[in-house]
Short mmCIF file of C-alpha atoms in Angstrom, two decimals:
data_model
loop_
_atom_site.label_atom_id
_atom_site.label_comp_id
_atom_site.label_asym_id
_atom_site.label_seq_id
_atom_site.Cartn_x
_atom_site.Cartn_y
_atom_site.Cartn_z
CA UNK A 1 -0.04 -0.25 0.02
CA UNK A 2 1.07 3.54 -0.82
CA UNK A 3 1.59 6.38 1.47
CA UNK A 4 -0.95 7.96 -0.30
CA UNK A 5 -3.68 4.75 -0.18
CA UNK A 6 -2.66 4.71 3.31
CA UNK A 7 -4.46 7.84 4.56
CA UNK A 8 -7.12 8.15 1.98
CA UNK A 9 -10.38 9.50 3.42
CA UNK A 10 -12.82 6.31 3.73
CA UNK A 11 -15.67 6.86 1.26
CA UNK A 12 -19.47 6.23 2.08
CA UNK A 13 -19.24 2.79 1.29
CA UNK A 14 -16.25 1.93 3.28
CA UNK A 15 -17.76 3.99 6.09
CA UNK A 16 -20.85 1.82 6.18
CA UNK A 17 -18.92 -1.27 5.40
CA UNK A 18 -16.67 -0.72 8.65
CA UNK A 19 -19.73 0.03 10.74
CA UNK A 20 -21.78 -3.51 9.86
CA UNK A 21 -18.48 -4.96 10.82
CA UNK A 22 -18.54 -3.18 14.37
CA UNK A 23 -22.19 -3.54 14.54
CA UNK A 24 -21.97 -7.18 13.70
CA UNK A 25 -19.29 -8.15 16.48
CA UNK A 26 -21.02 -10.33 19.53
CA UNK A 27 -23.11 -8.44 21.71
CA UNK A 28 -21.26 -9.37 24.67
CA UNK A 29 -18.43 -7.37 23.91
CA UNK A 30 -18.17 -3.39 24.62
CA UNK A 31 -16.98 -2.48 21.12
CA UNK A 32 -17.33 0.72 19.42
CA UNK A 33 -19.32 1.74 16.60
CA UNK A 34 -18.09 4.24 13.89
CA UNK A 35 -19.33 7.13 15.51
CA UNK A 36 -17.51 6.50 18.94
CA UNK A 37 -14.49 4.79 17.01
CA UNK A 38 -13.77 8.35 15.12
CA UNK A 39 -13.92 10.04 18.64
CA UNK A 40 -11.61 7.33 20.12
CA UNK A 41 -9.28 7.55 17.34
CA UNK A 42 -8.84 11.37 18.10
CA UNK A 43 -8.40 10.88 21.82
CA UNK A 44 -5.48 8.43 20.66
CA UNK A 45 -4.02 10.82 18.33
CA UNK A 46 -3.88 13.52 20.73
CA UNK A 47 -2.04 11.84 23.09
CA UNK A 48 1.08 13.39 24.46
CA UNK A 49 3.19 10.23 23.49
CA UNK A 50 2.80 7.94 20.81
CA UNK A 51 0.30 4.99 21.19
CA UNK A 52 1.14 2.05 18.75
CA UNK A 53 -1.97 0.18 16.90
CA UNK A 54 -0.77 -2.90 19.05
CA UNK A 55 -2.11 -1.01 22.00
CA UNK A 56 -5.28 0.60 20.81
CA UNK A 57 -6.56 -1.90 18.12
CA UNK A 58 -7.81 -4.34 20.58
CA UNK A 59 -9.78 -1.84 22.59
CA UNK A 60 -11.93 -1.14 19.24
CA UNK A 61 -12.87 -4.37 19.03
CA UNK A 62 -12.95 -5.65 22.60
CA UNK A 63 -12.01 -9.10 22.24
CA UNK A 64 -11.96 -11.61 24.99
CA UNK A 65 -9.39 -13.81 25.73
CA UNK A 66 -9.13 -16.99 23.29
CA UNK A 67 -11.03 -15.16 20.68
CA UNK A 68 -10.18 -13.57 17.40
CA UNK A 69 -9.82 -10.01 17.41
CA UNK A 70 -11.90 -9.83 14.12
CA UNK A 71 -14.26 -13.23 13.51
CA UNK A 72 -13.47 -14.57 10.09
CA UNK A 73 -10.73 -15.23 8.00
CA UNK A 74 -7.64 -13.61 7.98
CA UNK A 75 -8.07 -11.63 4.79
CA UNK A 76 -11.46 -10.22 6.17
CA UNK A 77 -9.63 -9.18 9.33
CA UNK A 78 -6.72 -7.35 7.10
CA UNK A 79 -9.69 -5.60 5.02
CA UNK A 80 -10.88 -4.30 8.45
CA UNK A 81 -7.59 -3.20 10.24
CA UNK A 82 -7.08 -1.36 6.92
CA UNK A 83 -10.09 0.33 7.16
CA UNK A 84 -9.14 1.20 10.72
CA UNK A 85 -5.66 2.43 9.61
CA UNK A 86 -6.73 4.89 6.62
CA UNK A 87 -9.03 6.44 9.04
CA UNK A 88 -6.81 7.21 11.58
CA UNK A 89 -3.90 8.06 9.36
CA UNK A 90 -6.12 10.52 7.63
CA UNK A 91 -7.37 12.10 11.41
CA UNK A 92 -3.47 12.23 12.02
CA UNK A 93 -3.12 14.14 9.18
CA UNK A 94 -5.59 16.81 9.78
CA UNK A 95 -4.68 17.22 13.55
CA UNK A 96 -1.16 17.26 12.72
CA UNK A 97 -1.84 20.40 10.23
CA UNK A 98 -4.56 21.32 12.16
CA UNK A 99 -6.89 20.99 9.60
CA UNK A 100 -10.68 21.12 10.68
CA UNK A 101 -12.06 17.41 10.13
CA UNK A 102 -15.96 16.31 9.87
CA UNK A 103 -16.46 14.04 12.88
CA UNK A 104 -18.44 10.90 11.75
CA UNK A 105 -21.94 11.64 14.01
CA UNK A 106 -25.54 10.30 13.36
CA UNK A 107 -29.06 12.34 12.87
CA UNK A 108 -30.85 12.12 16.29
CA UNK A 109 -34.19 10.19 15.36
CA UNK A 110 -37.70 10.24 17.38
CA UNK A 111 -40.04 7.15 18.03
CA UNK A 112 -42.83 9.51 17.44
CA UNK A 113 -44.15 12.34 15.02
CA UNK A 114 -42.68 15.38 17.23
CA UNK A 115 -39.87 17.53 15.68
CA UNK A 116 -36.38 17.50 16.79
CA UNK A 117 -35.81 20.31 19.72
CA UNK A 118 -32.42 22.12 18.90
CA UNK A 119 -30.92 20.61 22.38
CA UNK A 120 -32.18 16.98 21.68
CA UNK A 121 -30.09 17.61 18.33
CA UNK A 122 -27.02 18.15 20.01
CA UNK A 123 -27.47 14.55 21.71
CA UNK A 124 -26.04 13.33 18.03
CA UNK A 125 -22.47 14.08 19.61
CA UNK A 126 -23.10 11.42 22.81
CA UNK A 127 -21.10 8.67 20.82
CA UNK A 128 -18.58 10.94 19.57
CA UNK A 129 -17.66 12.25 22.99
CA UNK A 130 -18.08 8.70 24.59
CA UNK A 131 -15.53 7.26 22.04
CA UNK A 132 -13.49 10.10 23.03
CA UNK A 133 -13.05 9.58 26.74
CA UNK A 134 -12.85 5.99 26.34
CA UNK A 135 -9.78 6.85 24.82
CA UNK A 136 -8.32 8.98 27.70
CA UNK A 137 -9.60 6.70 29.86
CA UNK A 138 -7.44 3.46 28.57
CA UNK A 139 -4.23 5.98 27.71
CA UNK A 140 -4.30 8.62 30.55
CA UNK A 141 -1.09 10.01 29.27
CA UNK A 142 -2.73 13.22 28.24
CA UNK A 143 -4.52 14.12 31.42
CA UNK A 144 -1.73 12.81 33.70
CA UNK A 145 0.60 15.40 32.07
CA UNK A 146 -1.91 18.14 31.00
CA UNK A 147 -4.71 17.23 33.45
CA UNK A 148 -3.80 20.38 35.71
CA UNK A 149 -3.61 22.75 32.35
CA UNK A 150 -6.35 25.47 32.28
CA UNK A 151 -6.00 25.73 28.28
CA UNK A 152 -6.80 22.08 28.29
CA UNK A 153 -9.54 22.16 30.83
CA UNK A 154 -11.09 24.76 28.89
CA UNK A 155 -10.58 22.97 25.30
CA UNK A 156 -12.09 19.76 26.63
CA UNK A 157 -15.14 21.15 27.94
CA UNK A 158 -16.46 21.65 24.15
CA UNK A 159 -16.02 17.61 23.84
CA UNK A 160 -17.44 16.62 27.21
CA UNK A 161 -20.34 19.00 27.18
CA UNK A 162 -21.82 16.46 25.20
CA UNK A 163 -21.53 13.50 27.50
CA UNK A 164 -25.05 12.94 29.19
CA UNK A 165 -24.38 13.05 33.06
CA UNK A 166 -26.05 10.51 35.14
CA UNK A 167 -28.39 12.01 37.86
CA UNK A 168 -27.49 9.32 40.25
CA UNK A 169 -23.83 10.09 40.42
CA UNK A 170 -23.32 12.63 43.27
CA UNK A 171 -19.74 12.54 43.34
CA UNK A 172 -17.34 15.52 43.46
CA UNK A 173 -15.90 15.17 40.18
CA UNK A 174 -19.45 14.49 38.55
CA UNK A 175 -20.97 17.60 40.31
CA UNK A 176 -17.73 19.79 39.38
CA UNK A 177 -18.37 18.63 35.80
CA UNK A 178 -21.80 19.44 35.75
CA UNK A 179 -21.33 22.71 37.55
CA UNK A 180 -18.42 23.56 34.55
CA UNK A 181 -20.95 22.27 31.96
CA UNK A 182 -23.65 24.88 32.96
CA UNK A 183 -21.71 27.65 33.11
CA UNK A 184 -20.13 26.92 29.75
CA UNK A 185 -23.81 26.50 28.21
CA UNK A 186 -24.67 29.92 29.77
CA UNK A 187 -21.27 32.15 28.78
CA UNK A 188 -21.05 29.83 25.04
CA UNK A 189 -24.61 28.62 24.24
CA UNK A 190 -24.54 26.46 21.31
CA UNK A 191 -26.74 27.48 17.94
CA UNK A 192 -27.04 24.05 16.64
CA UNK A 193 -25.54 20.79 15.48
CA UNK A 194 -23.23 22.55 13.15
CA UNK A 195 -22.18 25.04 15.80
CA UNK A 196 -21.74 21.96 18.38
CA UNK A 197 -19.32 20.03 15.84
CA UNK A 198 -17.41 23.30 14.81
CA UNK A 199 -16.94 23.99 18.66
CA UNK A 200 -15.82 20.18 19.31
CA UNK A 201 -13.43 20.35 16.58
CA UNK A 202 -11.87 23.69 17.81
CA UNK A 203 -11.61 21.70 21.27
CA UNK A 204 -9.57 19.07 19.63
CA UNK A 205 -7.10 21.48 17.79
CA UNK A 206 -6.84 23.75 21.03
CA UNK A 207 -5.69 20.42 22.81
CA UNK A 208 -3.43 19.67 19.90
CA UNK A 209 -1.58 22.90 19.90
CA UNK A 210 -0.39 21.73 23.16
CA UNK A 211 0.20 17.99 22.92
CA UNK A 212 0.96 18.00 18.96
CA UNK A 213 3.35 19.67 16.93
CA UNK A 214 2.06 21.92 14.01
CA UNK A 215 2.93 20.71 10.30
CA UNK A 216 1.25 21.75 7.10
CA UNK A 217 -1.26 19.66 5.46
CA UNK A 218 -0.98 19.06 1.69
CA UNK A 219 -4.04 18.77 -0.55
CA UNK A 220 -4.75 17.33 -3.96
CA UNK A 221 -7.49 19.81 -3.89
CA UNK A 222 -8.57 22.78 -1.70
CA UNK A 223 -10.72 21.63 0.88
CA UNK A 224 -14.54 22.74 0.53
CA UNK A 225 -16.03 23.71 3.69
CA UNK A 226 -19.66 21.96 4.62
CA UNK A 227 -21.11 25.86 4.80
CA UNK A 228 -19.12 26.85 1.87
CA UNK A 229 -21.35 27.82 -1.36
CA UNK A 230 -21.38 24.32 -3.28
CA UNK A 231 -18.68 24.71 -6.47
CA UNK A 232 -21.32 23.79 -8.96
CA UNK A 233 -22.71 26.91 -9.04
CA UNK A 234 -26.39 25.88 -7.65
CA UNK A 235 -26.25 29.00 -4.67
CA UNK A 236 -26.57 26.29 -2.05
CA UNK A 237 -24.10 25.52 0.60
CA UNK A 238 -22.14 22.55 0.13
CA UNK A 239 -23.62 20.59 2.65
CA UNK A 240 -27.02 21.17 1.42
CA UNK A 241 -25.75 19.93 -2.09
CA UNK A 242 -23.00 17.87 -3.64
CA UNK A 243 -21.58 17.89 0.24
CA UNK A 244 -24.89 15.80 0.96
CA UNK A 245 -24.54 13.64 -1.98
CA UNK A 246 -21.08 12.85 -0.95
CA UNK A 247 -21.89 11.97 2.43
CA UNK A 248 -25.00 10.15 1.63
CA UNK A 249 -27.37 12.20 4.20
CA UNK A 250 -30.43 11.48 2.35
CA UNK A 251 -30.04 7.61 2.58
CA UNK A 252 -28.14 6.67 6.43
CA UNK A 253 -28.88 9.21 8.18
CA UNK A 254 -25.24 10.30 9.05
CA UNK A 255 -25.06 14.12 9.45
CA UNK A 256 -21.49 14.41 9.15
CA UNK A 257 -18.84 11.85 7.40
CA UNK A 258 -15.61 11.58 7.18
CA UNK A 259 -15.90 11.86 3.67
CA UNK A 260 -13.74 14.74 1.47
CA UNK A 261 -12.93 14.76 -2.18
CA UNK A 262 -9.23 16.03 -2.27
CA UNK A 263 -8.40 14.97 1.22
CA UNK A 264 -5.12 15.19 2.81
CA UNK A 265 -2.29 13.40 1.08
CA UNK A 266 -0.33 10.91 2.62
CA UNK A 267 2.87 11.71 4.24
CA UNK A 268 5.76 9.42 5.86
CA UNK A 269 6.06 9.22 9.26
CA UNK A 270 9.11 11.17 9.42
CA UNK A 271 6.71 14.19 8.17
CA UNK A 272 5.22 14.09 11.74
CA UNK A 273 8.16 15.35 13.32
CA UNK A 274 9.07 14.13 16.92
CA UNK A 275 5.49 12.85 17.08
CA UNK A 276 5.13 10.11 14.63
CA UNK A 277 1.67 8.67 14.55
CA UNK A 278 1.02 7.43 10.96
CA UNK A 279 0.77 3.43 10.48
CA UNK A 280 -0.66 1.91 7.52
CA UNK A 281 1.75 0.10 5.03
CA UNK A 282 0.45 -3.54 3.96
CA UNK A 283 3.67 -5.15 6.42
CA UNK A 284 2.58 -3.09 9.04
CA UNK A 285 -1.22 -4.04 8.71
CA UNK A 286 -0.29 -7.71 8.02
CA UNK A 287 2.17 -7.48 11.49
CA UNK A 288 -1.10 -6.31 13.81
CA UNK A 289 -3.22 -8.81 12.19
CA UNK A 290 -0.73 -11.70 12.72
CA UNK A 291 -0.11 -10.12 16.10
CA UNK A 292 -3.77 -9.21 17.00
CA UNK A 293 -5.28 -12.45 16.30
CA UNK A 294 -5.86 -13.52 19.84
CA UNK A 295 -5.34 -10.32 21.87
CA UNK A 296 -5.28 -9.89 25.59
CA UNK A 297 -8.51 -9.30 27.23
CA UNK A 298 -9.75 -6.12 27.63
CA UNK A 299 -11.90 -4.02 29.88
CA UNK A 300 -15.72 -3.31 27.74
CA UNK A 301 -15.74 0.14 26.52
CA UNK A 302 -19.12 2.02 26.26
CA UNK A 303 -22.29 0.50 24.70
CA UNK A 304 -23.25 0.76 21.21
CA UNK A 305 -24.83 3.98 20.73
CA UNK A 306 -24.83 4.82 17.28
CA UNK A 307 -28.57 5.19 16.54
CA UNK A 308 -29.50 7.26 19.44
CA UNK A 309 -33.13 8.72 20.25
CA UNK A 310 -33.81 11.86 21.01
CA UNK A 311 -34.78 11.87 24.77
CA UNK A 312 -38.25 12.46 25.56
#
């Protein structure tokens, strides 16, 4: 696999393929869905010290001792890991260059005919934020090193504000988080889901400014922002025109997809300076598959919530 192919954005079909595999894993696993996976990978990439795929891949699939990480033959396992690694490398390129990315989230659905309220719409970010926090729980280096950093704490609120609080949790940590969330909601209210996504990505980049070096991104074509005019000349926003077609919103219910035409060009690990976190050659994928066919047992992650429902 060439360096360019190793970090090409996943197509809509490939995102659906990966989602199908994740959702088909045994029910007793606490594996991630694609939205949680997206947040989880960002949490891994923001770590101050590189986290190797052999460390975080088993957590994605949550295979018990003695079971293969990905059920099926070796070719299927290689294919799934290739998709995960490509998405990881694509996110790594964006974060290294401070280039905004499009998180994978899903539209909120109601079980009745009532319209979705603005605050309910933001529940679409629950799985992404949960996946991000799973990474920080599994790899505490970021919080251990920067947990007392005020800038990191403020940036983190743009992410953790989207995790629903447990009303039965009366611990000091939970109460402090609730207080901080109420404060940030008052001072920086969110207009809609697009605004929430923009602030979430901004929070990621502010954390990266502290934990990761900056590198320029290389593109085959200029990036088209979701709110930019569509280049076809229709007069509509890109997200409502050809961007809608590219992300498959009308069919799959996915609000934002990590699918970009002219995404970042792959670069060798050396391009990431002192913090190389891009892995994805055929040899590395082969090695990871062989090494992780029977991974050690891992603690369960958050439950599947890719198809979230609006709160009553």
